[in-house]
Amino acid sequence: MPPRSDDPRRDATGSRRGSSRGSEPREPGLGGISDARAYTPRGRTVREGGGAEQRRTPRSNRSGDPFRPALQVLDGGRAGRAGTREPVTDGARSGRRSTAAGGRAGVVRTVSSRPVREPFDDDDEDAPPPRRRSQPRRPAAQPRRPVRKPRRPPRLGDPRRRLRLGTVLALALFASIGVRLVYLQTVDTPAYADGGLPNRLAVVELPAPRGAILDRGGEPLAHSVEARYVFADPTRVKDRFATARLLSPLLGVPVSDLAEKMRKRTLPGTDTPLQFVYLARGVEIGTAKKIMALDLAGINVHRDERREVPGGDLAANLIGFVSQDMNGLEGLEAKYDDVLRGQAGKRTYEVGLGDLAAPIPGGYSRTTQPQPGSSLKLTVDRDLQFMTQRILAKQTAKVKGSVGAAVIIEVPSGEVLAQASQPTYDAANPTKVGSPADRDDAATTFVVDPGSIHKAITYGAALQEGVITPDTTFPVANTIVRGGVTFRDTHPADGRTMSIPGMLAYSSNVGTIEIAEKLGKDRLFDYQKRFGLGQATGEGMPGEAAGRLLPPDQWSGSAYGSVPIGHSVDATPLQMAAAYATIANNGTYVQPHLVKETIGADGERSPAAAPTTRSVLSPANAAALRRMMEAVTTVDGPDGPATGLAAAVPGYRVAGKTGTGLRYDGGKQQPGEVGSFIGMAPAENPRYVVAVFVWSPGGGGGAVAAPAFREMMGFTLRHYRVPPSLTNKSPKFEVFPR
């Protein structure tokens, strides 16, 4: 290929010619590829002449400024020969056309802008020279690429319809969301208000202490103290035997028992491993701190409550005991469990998860304060209770295998000042007893055949019904037969005339049976019920026995002899003590009771319900009966001492009666006998009634009952500072008047 000239050649029409198409004439104004190349971006001018070759300005003539072509573009593409710029004008444009027609002119560098064809331009007007292609020209042999016809643009949809449709859909969506929000906020608010909250709540129980049991002076007989319980997680205990050896001295539990409790096992009927077991309950706080200091794996402590009984066995048969969960099981603890037991509170609060398992500040928190149980204030006097138990234990120890009961009632209130049982137990350790019966309250569960102490009821009914008077006398035989059964006196009268005080002093069975026959079985049965026999007193102790009376229509022939003297009758020591308190209270029966008042956790005091009262004897007849009963503790004549002489209290007038009966357990008569004495002092104006019962399988209870009464009554009178009686005014009784 021949070397290319620096300046492009143009034909007569001003178009650029190629090497292969330079001889082909072209019509003026029709541009081709050569016309497009007429534009020189470096600012070269094109000479328009008739067939004259156009030449470039030699490179040696150019300025060394590389930015000159750009400046020429900005100035319109014209520049002088000597580096001067010439403005581009219409005359210059026409001059170029004339120059192209007339011949080659001087070299003029011009840069013209893209030609713009106006509507009024002639078609044969020359188009502006095309822009020169920067790539090298294709070979002549390569065919020309056809111009692709532009594709017709697709028809677009109406944007207004789509806008309206989108608007409707958006409004419908927001409307449905708004309706749902309104529904949730108004209708389903409770259901969604706490959504998910239960999963974040922690509940801590706030224990409520159990109420105390107090004596009449406010001294605690049983109360609760804060303690700890020790528990183990067998799945975490590493060496149960080593752990047991460390805990045994602190808990007082054998090593073998502790090791067995910590043995790994599953819950019954499941495959779930047991993760909690009690090792000890009611542990003192100091001991619990020592256990925690050992830092034993799987061993921990928690807050607990322990029932403390300061007196040990003091009134234990009355108080009873509680379970490890502070539920009353026996005695007053069981009877008034709903009063003593508090209502636990709880604190519910919102906590975090994982390492943030702590109360969330400002989160949900609700606290229900615990309500401690109320306390019971009893009518029992702690000091008197202690002495009564001590005396009873000393006297019953003289009789082998004996069971004893003692009751002291205040006149006229009917309050029980002391109620003792023998044997007894330590209420703090209720399992350490020889027999479960040792925990029974003998005064309310000890059913006996009262024997001769029942005669006071027979004589009181006869006085009230006018059958006898204090001056009545009649001959008394040594024996009497009723229903084929012979009843005899232990102090034979040998048919002599005997006074009513004498019959009481020597406990005449024959004289009492004869008086009862004049009274009649129906009236005697009625007075038995008036004196409180045949029904529970309602004192307040659970499991109180009601006793049993023989209705008149069930009397057999022998009942006419046995019932008046206290046989074929079932009664408890408390029932008989209440009957004698009726005589001491001028003939008015007052229900015996143990509870004085209830003290709430806030200190509010609620007195116990008023006891039941009823009139049984007139005051005159009650006073007459008391006077005649003084013979039991004072008569000591040529025929021998009275049966209750051992019950006399020095310095005080005492009225009472001895008795010898039988014991029944489960409806069956037990071997041995029950010795008893019930009395009141001072007899002229009784303040207290004391009843003592002692049963022994081998007998001999009567020999200790009267001495026990003397000691108990003497201490009671001195304890409450009751002035001594004027013993010189004591009545003088004549047993066998002439």
mmCIF file of C-alpha atoms in Angstrom, residues 258-516:
data_model
loop_
_atom_site.group_PDB
_atom_site.id
_atom_site.type_symbol
_atom_site.label_atom_id
_atom_site.label_comp_id
_atom_site.label_asym_id
_atom_site.label_seq_id
_atom_site.Cartn_x
_atom_site.Cartn_y
_atom_site.Cartn_z
ATOM 1 C CA LEU A 258 -28.275 -39.163 104.561
ATOM 2 C CA ALA A 259 -26.437 -41.287 102.007
ATOM 3 C CA GLU A 260 -29.628 -43.150 101.160
ATOM 4 C CA LYS A 261 -31.509 -39.910 100.629
ATOM 5 C CA MET A 262 -28.813 -38.664 98.252
ATOM 6 C CA ARG A 263 -28.860 -41.837 96.159
ATOM 7 C CA LYS A 264 -29.613 -41.174 92.500
ATOM 8 C CA ARG A 265 -33.026 -42.380 91.438
ATOM 9 C CA THR A 266 -35.905 -41.418 89.188
ATOM 10 C CA LEU A 267 -39.359 -40.156 89.956
ATOM 11 C CA PRO A 268 -41.897 -42.966 90.372
ATOM 12 C CA GLY A 269 -43.314 -44.068 87.053
ATOM 13 C CA THR A 270 -41.040 -41.833 84.971
ATOM 14 C CA ASP A 271 -37.504 -41.656 83.628
ATOM 15 C CA THR A 272 -36.989 -38.191 85.067
ATOM 16 C CA PRO A 273 -34.149 -38.107 87.605
ATOM 17 C CA LEU A 274 -34.998 -36.919 91.097
ATOM 18 C CA GLN A 275 -33.415 -33.524 91.648
ATOM 19 C CA PHE A 276 -34.767 -32.531 95.064
ATOM 20 C CA VAL A 277 -34.855 -34.320 98.390
ATOM 21 C CA TYR A 278 -35.113 -32.940 101.921
ATOM 22 C CA LEU A 279 -32.220 -33.741 104.194
ATOM 23 C CA ALA A 280 -33.472 -31.838 107.241
ATOM 24 C CA ARG A 281 -36.212 -29.362 108.111
ATOM 25 C CA GLY A 282 -36.260 -26.593 110.678
ATOM 26 C CA VAL A 283 -32.485 -26.289 110.848
ATOM 27 C CA GLU A 284 -31.189 -23.373 112.879
ATOM 28 C CA ILE A 285 -29.787 -20.479 110.881
ATOM 29 C CA GLY A 286 -26.334 -20.813 112.426
ATOM 30 C CA THR A 287 -26.151 -24.484 111.485
ATOM 31 C CA ALA A 288 -27.286 -23.683 107.963
ATOM 32 C CA LYS A 289 -24.459 -21.154 107.602
ATOM 33 C CA LYS A 290 -21.938 -23.804 108.607
ATOM 34 C CA ILE A 291 -23.344 -26.170 105.992
ATOM 35 C CA MET A 292 -23.096 -23.535 103.279
ATOM 36 C CA ALA A 293 -19.510 -22.827 104.293
ATOM 37 C CA LEU A 294 -18.640 -26.429 103.396
ATOM 38 C CA ASP A 295 -19.532 -25.638 99.758
ATOM 39 C CA LEU A 296 -20.716 -29.167 99.008
ATOM 40 C CA ALA A 297 -21.820 -29.946 95.468
ATOM 41 C CA GLY A 298 -25.552 -30.530 95.210
ATOM 42 C CA ILE A 299 -26.269 -29.328 98.781
ATOM 43 C CA ASN A 300 -28.164 -26.130 99.453
ATOM 44 C CA VAL A 301 -30.423 -24.478 102.025
ATOM 45 C CA HIS A 302 -33.572 -22.417 101.820
ATOM 46 C CA ARG A 303 -35.807 -20.420 104.125
ATOM 47 C CA ASP A 304 -37.958 -22.518 106.400
ATOM 48 C CA GLU A 305 -40.078 -22.218 109.513
ATOM 49 C CA ARG A 306 -39.727 -24.191 112.697
ATOM 50 C CA ARG A 307 -42.363 -24.633 115.365
ATOM 51 C CA GLU A 308 -40.788 -24.011 118.702
ATOM 52 C CA VAL A 309 -42.295 -25.208 121.971
ATOM 53 C CA PRO A 310 -40.464 -23.450 124.797
ATOM 54 C CA GLY A 311 -41.952 -25.642 127.521
ATOM 55 C CA GLY A 312 -41.184 -28.974 125.880
ATOM 56 C CA ASP A 313 -43.961 -31.155 127.266
ATOM 57 C CA LEU A 314 -45.785 -28.216 128.863
ATOM 58 C CA ALA A 315 -49.436 -28.550 127.788
ATOM 59 C CA ALA A 316 -48.224 -30.728 124.917
ATOM 60 C CA ASN A 317 -51.358 -32.888 125.023
ATOM 61 C CA LEU A 318 -53.393 -29.716 124.577
ATOM 62 C CA ILE A 319 -51.252 -27.913 122.053
ATOM 63 C CA GLY A 320 -50.521 -30.848 119.765
ATOM 64 C CA PHE A 321 -47.994 -30.516 116.963
ATOM 65 C CA VAL A 322 -47.613 -29.635 113.305
ATOM 66 C CA SER A 323 -46.135 -31.287 110.240
ATOM 67 C CA GLN A 324 -42.944 -30.165 108.544
ATOM 68 C CA ASP A 325 -45.090 -28.087 106.235
ATOM 69 C CA MET A 326 -46.610 -26.261 109.217
ATOM 70 C CA ASN A 327 -49.983 -27.998 109.059
ATOM 71 C CA GLY A 328 -51.653 -28.816 112.350
ATOM 72 C CA LEU A 329 -51.906 -32.536 113.012
ATOM 73 C CA GLU A 330 -53.094 -32.906 116.598
ATOM 74 C CA GLY A 331 -54.438 -30.900 119.487
ATOM 75 C CA LEU A 332 -55.244 -27.231 119.207
ATOM 76 C CA GLU A 333 -52.787 -26.959 116.303
ATOM 77 C CA ALA A 334 -55.155 -29.149 114.301
ATOM 78 C CA LYS A 335 -58.423 -27.794 115.671
ATOM 79 C CA TYR A 336 -57.560 -24.174 114.874
ATOM 80 C CA ASP A 337 -55.284 -24.784 111.914
ATOM 81 C CA ASP A 338 -57.264 -22.421 109.677
ATOM 82 C CA VAL A 339 -56.823 -19.633 112.228
ATOM 83 C CA LEU A 340 -53.166 -20.225 113.002
ATOM 84 C CA ARG A 341 -51.991 -20.875 109.458
ATOM 85 C CA GLY A 342 -51.083 -17.762 107.546
ATOM 86 C CA GLN A 343 -51.707 -17.050 103.890
ATOM 87 C CA ALA A 344 -48.486 -16.998 101.929
ATOM 88 C CA GLY A 345 -47.814 -14.081 99.609
ATOM 89 C CA LYS A 346 -45.831 -13.925 96.421
ATOM 90 C CA ARG A 347 -43.787 -11.538 94.353
ATOM 91 C CA THR A 348 -44.123 -11.759 90.585
ATOM 92 C CA TYR A 349 -41.645 -9.801 88.518
ATOM 93 C CA GLU A 350 -40.225 -9.691 85.015
ATOM 94 C CA VAL A 351 -36.727 -11.037 84.495
ATOM 95 C CA GLY A 352 -34.286 -11.308 81.658
ATOM 96 C CA LEU A 353 -32.854 -14.460 80.140
ATOM 97 C CA GLY A 354 -29.528 -16.180 80.437
ATOM 98 C CA ASP A 355 -26.929 -14.062 82.151
ATOM 99 C CA LEU A 356 -29.516 -11.304 82.507
ATOM 100 C CA ALA A 357 -31.801 -13.386 84.704
ATOM 101 C CA ALA A 358 -32.442 -10.495 87.064
ATOM 102 C CA PRO A 359 -35.401 -8.201 87.664
ATOM 103 C CA ILE A 360 -35.906 -5.831 84.768
ATOM 104 C CA PRO A 361 -35.951 -2.219 85.989
ATOM 105 C CA GLY A 362 -39.322 -0.728 85.180
ATOM 106 C CA GLY A 363 -40.658 -4.129 84.103
ATOM 107 C CA TYR A 364 -43.753 -5.880 85.340
ATOM 108 C CA SER A 365 -43.729 -6.326 89.102
ATOM 109 C CA ARG A 366 -46.526 -7.251 91.459
ATOM 110 C CA THR A 367 -46.265 -8.183 95.124
ATOM 111 C CA THR A 368 -48.942 -9.846 97.226
ATOM 112 C CA GLN A 369 -48.017 -9.327 100.828
ATOM 113 C CA PRO A 370 -48.165 -12.417 103.066
ATOM 114 C CA GLN A 371 -50.785 -12.505 105.773
ATOM 115 C CA PRO A 372 -49.398 -14.019 108.978
ATOM 116 C CA GLY A 373 -51.656 -16.333 110.889
ATOM 117 C CA SER A 374 -53.588 -15.225 113.933
ATOM 118 C CA SER A 375 -52.545 -16.227 117.423
ATOM 119 C CA LEU A 376 -54.621 -18.060 119.992
ATOM 120 C CA LYS A 377 -54.685 -16.848 123.536
ATOM 121 C CA LEU A 378 -55.751 -19.664 125.819
ATOM 122 C CA THR A 379 -57.308 -19.613 129.229
ATOM 123 C CA VAL A 380 -54.485 -21.863 130.469
ATOM 124 C CA ASP A 381 -52.093 -20.509 133.081
ATOM 125 C CA ARG A 382 -48.584 -21.626 132.203
ATOM 126 C CA ASP A 383 -47.340 -21.781 135.792
ATOM 127 C CA LEU A 384 -50.418 -23.611 137.040
ATOM 128 C CA GLN A 385 -50.225 -26.004 134.095
ATOM 129 C CA PHE A 386 -46.634 -26.786 134.927
ATOM 130 C CA MET A 387 -47.387 -27.584 138.592
ATOM 131 C CA THR A 388 -50.464 -29.607 137.704
ATOM 132 C CA GLN A 389 -48.464 -31.781 135.313
ATOM 133 C CA ARG A 390 -45.686 -32.172 137.859
ATOM 134 C CA ILE A 391 -48.025 -33.242 140.655
ATOM 135 C CA LEU A 392 -49.954 -35.614 138.417
ATOM 136 C CA ALA A 393 -46.754 -37.243 137.162
ATOM 137 C CA LYS A 394 -45.482 -37.708 140.713
ATOM 138 C CA GLN A 395 -48.705 -39.306 141.974
ATOM 139 C CA THR A 396 -49.301 -41.554 138.986
ATOM 140 C CA ALA A 397 -45.709 -42.794 139.238
ATOM 141 C CA LYS A 398 -46.801 -44.540 142.459
ATOM 142 C CA VAL A 399 -49.191 -46.699 140.468
ATOM 143 C CA LYS A 400 -47.666 -48.914 137.818
ATOM 144 C CA GLY A 401 -48.884 -48.492 134.245
ATOM 145 C CA SER A 402 -51.331 -45.794 135.170
ATOM 146 C CA VAL A 403 -53.004 -43.120 133.076
ATOM 147 C CA GLY A 404 -53.939 -39.843 134.705
ATOM 148 C CA ALA A 405 -55.939 -36.730 133.910
ATOM 149 C CA ALA A 406 -56.396 -33.473 135.777
ATOM 150 C CA VAL A 407 -58.600 -30.455 135.071
ATOM 151 C CA ILE A 408 -58.766 -27.119 136.876
ATOM 152 C CA ILE A 409 -61.732 -24.831 136.094
ATOM 153 C CA GLU A 410 -62.210 -21.278 137.219
ATOM 154 C CA VAL A 411 -65.567 -20.367 138.778
ATOM 155 C CA PRO A 412 -67.713 -18.683 137.565
ATOM 156 C CA SER A 413 -66.118 -18.046 134.124
ATOM 157 C CA GLY A 414 -65.785 -21.710 133.161
ATOM 158 C CA GLU A 415 -62.245 -21.068 131.892
ATOM 159 C CA VAL A 416 -59.917 -24.050 132.019
ATOM 160 C CA LEU A 417 -56.793 -22.953 133.871
ATOM 161 C CA ALA A 418 -54.955 -26.248 133.539
ATOM 162 C CA GLN A 419 -55.596 -29.533 131.779
ATOM 163 C CA ALA A 420 -52.936 -32.180 132.215
ATOM 164 C CA SER A 421 -52.448 -35.713 130.976
ATOM 165 C CA GLN A 422 -50.097 -38.464 132.026
ATOM 166 C CA PRO A 423 -48.162 -39.813 130.213
ATOM 167 C CA THR A 424 -47.200 -36.819 128.120
ATOM 168 C CA TYR A 425 -44.618 -36.072 125.445
ATOM 169 C CA ASP A 426 -42.426 -33.345 124.028
ATOM 170 C CA ALA A 427 -44.417 -31.458 121.405
ATOM 171 C CA ALA A 428 -41.154 -30.511 119.693
ATOM 172 C CA ASN A 429 -40.435 -34.221 119.088
ATOM 173 C CA PRO A 430 -43.856 -35.836 118.759
ATOM 174 C CA THR A 431 -42.500 -39.077 117.332
ATOM 175 C CA LYS A 432 -40.496 -39.897 120.435
ATOM 176 C CA VAL A 433 -43.304 -41.549 122.382
ATOM 177 C CA GLY A 434 -43.827 -45.012 123.703
ATOM 178 C CA SER A 435 -47.290 -45.212 122.163
ATOM 179 C CA PRO A 436 -49.437 -42.893 120.037
ATOM 180 C CA ALA A 437 -51.927 -42.902 122.925
ATOM 181 C CA ASP A 438 -49.377 -40.943 124.949
ATOM 182 C CA ARG A 439 -50.219 -37.917 122.815
ATOM 183 C CA ASP A 440 -53.942 -38.066 123.640
ATOM 184 C CA ASP A 441 -55.562 -35.540 125.914
ATOM 185 C CA ALA A 442 -56.892 -37.794 128.660
ATOM 186 C CA ALA A 443 -59.313 -35.174 129.994
ATOM 187 C CA THR A 444 -61.396 -35.256 126.792
ATOM 188 C CA THR A 445 -60.710 -38.739 125.408
ATOM 189 C CA PHE A 446 -60.482 -40.798 128.623
ATOM 190 C CA VAL A 447 -63.939 -42.371 128.823
ATOM 191 C CA VAL A 448 -64.674 -43.756 132.276
ATOM 192 C CA ASP A 449 -67.441 -45.198 134.342
ATOM 193 C CA PRO A 450 -67.390 -42.331 136.877
ATOM 194 C CA GLY A 451 -68.625 -44.282 139.842
ATOM 195 C CA SER A 452 -69.423 -42.499 143.081
ATOM 196 C CA ILE A 453 -68.563 -38.997 141.854
ATOM 197 C CA HIS A 454 -71.818 -39.309 139.888
ATOM 198 C CA LYS A 455 -73.738 -39.367 143.215
ATOM 199 C CA ALA A 456 -73.465 -35.567 143.476
ATOM 200 C CA ILE A 457 -75.717 -35.362 140.395
ATOM 201 C CA THR A 458 -78.250 -37.744 141.939
ATOM 202 C CA TYR A 459 -78.362 -35.794 145.218
ATOM 203 C CA GLY A 460 -78.519 -32.436 143.413
ATOM 204 C CA ALA A 461 -81.479 -33.572 141.289
ATOM 205 C CA ALA A 462 -83.244 -34.928 144.405
ATOM 206 C CA LEU A 463 -82.727 -31.622 146.218
ATOM 207 C CA GLN A 464 -83.971 -29.604 143.246
ATOM 208 C CA GLU A 465 -87.022 -31.844 142.831
ATOM 209 C CA GLY A 466 -87.791 -31.768 146.566
ATOM 210 C CA VAL A 467 -87.281 -35.472 147.055
ATOM 211 C CA ILE A 468 -84.844 -34.797 149.891
ATOM 212 C CA THR A 469 -83.724 -31.912 152.044
ATOM 213 C CA PRO A 470 -80.415 -31.313 153.843
ATOM 214 C CA ASP A 471 -82.057 -32.712 157.002
ATOM 215 C CA THR A 472 -83.466 -35.887 155.464
ATOM 216 C CA THR A 473 -82.587 -39.133 157.226
ATOM 217 C CA PHE A 474 -83.657 -42.765 156.787
ATOM 218 C CA PRO A 475 -82.412 -46.233 157.672
ATOM 219 C CA VAL A 476 -79.830 -47.664 155.331
ATOM 220 C CA ALA A 477 -79.273 -51.378 154.915
ATOM 221 C CA ASN A 478 -75.947 -52.936 154.063
ATOM 222 C CA THR A 479 -77.116 -54.251 150.661
ATOM 223 C CA ILE A 480 -79.872 -53.811 148.127
ATOM 224 C CA VAL A 481 -80.866 -55.999 145.152
ATOM 225 C CA ARG A 482 -82.021 -54.622 141.821
ATOM 226 C CA GLY A 483 -82.553 -56.780 138.765
ATOM 227 C CA GLY A 484 -80.911 -59.706 140.446
ATOM 228 C CA VAL A 485 -77.773 -57.729 141.167
ATOM 229 C CA THR A 486 -76.709 -57.076 144.748
ATOM 230 C CA PHE A 487 -75.343 -53.643 145.554
ATOM 231 C CA ARG A 488 -73.551 -53.172 148.862
ATOM 232 C CA ASP A 489 -71.838 -50.398 150.832
ATOM 233 C CA THR A 490 -68.148 -50.356 151.614
ATOM 234 C CA HIS A 491 -69.042 -48.733 154.958
ATOM 235 C CA PRO A 492 -72.001 -50.755 156.234
ATOM 236 C CA ALA A 493 -74.648 -48.822 158.134
ATOM 237 C CA ASP A 494 -76.213 -51.987 159.521
ATOM 238 C CA GLY A 495 -79.680 -50.536 159.073
ATOM 239 C CA ARG A 496 -79.066 -47.464 161.133
ATOM 240 C CA THR A 497 -80.594 -44.139 160.331
ATOM 241 C CA MET A 498 -78.242 -42.175 158.235
ATOM 242 C CA SER A 499 -78.137 -38.481 157.256
ATOM 243 C CA ILE A 500 -77.611 -37.200 153.723
ATOM 244 C CA PRO A 501 -74.154 -35.758 154.609
ATOM 245 C CA GLY A 502 -73.297 -39.125 156.158
ATOM 246 C CA MET A 503 -74.349 -40.957 152.965
ATOM 247 C CA LEU A 504 -72.036 -38.651 150.992
ATOM 248 C CA ALA A 505 -69.188 -38.943 153.497
ATOM 249 C CA TYR A 506 -69.195 -42.747 153.399
ATOM 250 C CA SER A 507 -70.405 -42.974 149.790
ATOM 251 C CA SER A 508 -73.433 -45.122 150.544
ATOM 252 C CA ASN A 509 -74.611 -47.012 147.471
ATOM 253 C CA VAL A 510 -77.746 -48.282 149.136
ATOM 254 C CA GLY A 511 -78.888 -44.866 150.335
ATOM 255 C CA THR A 512 -78.237 -43.297 146.920
ATOM 256 C CA ILE A 513 -80.217 -46.012 145.093
ATOM 257 C CA GLU A 514 -83.182 -45.520 147.403
ATOM 258 C CA ILE A 515 -83.165 -41.730 146.788
ATOM 259 C CA ALA A 516 -82.971 -42.290 142.995
#
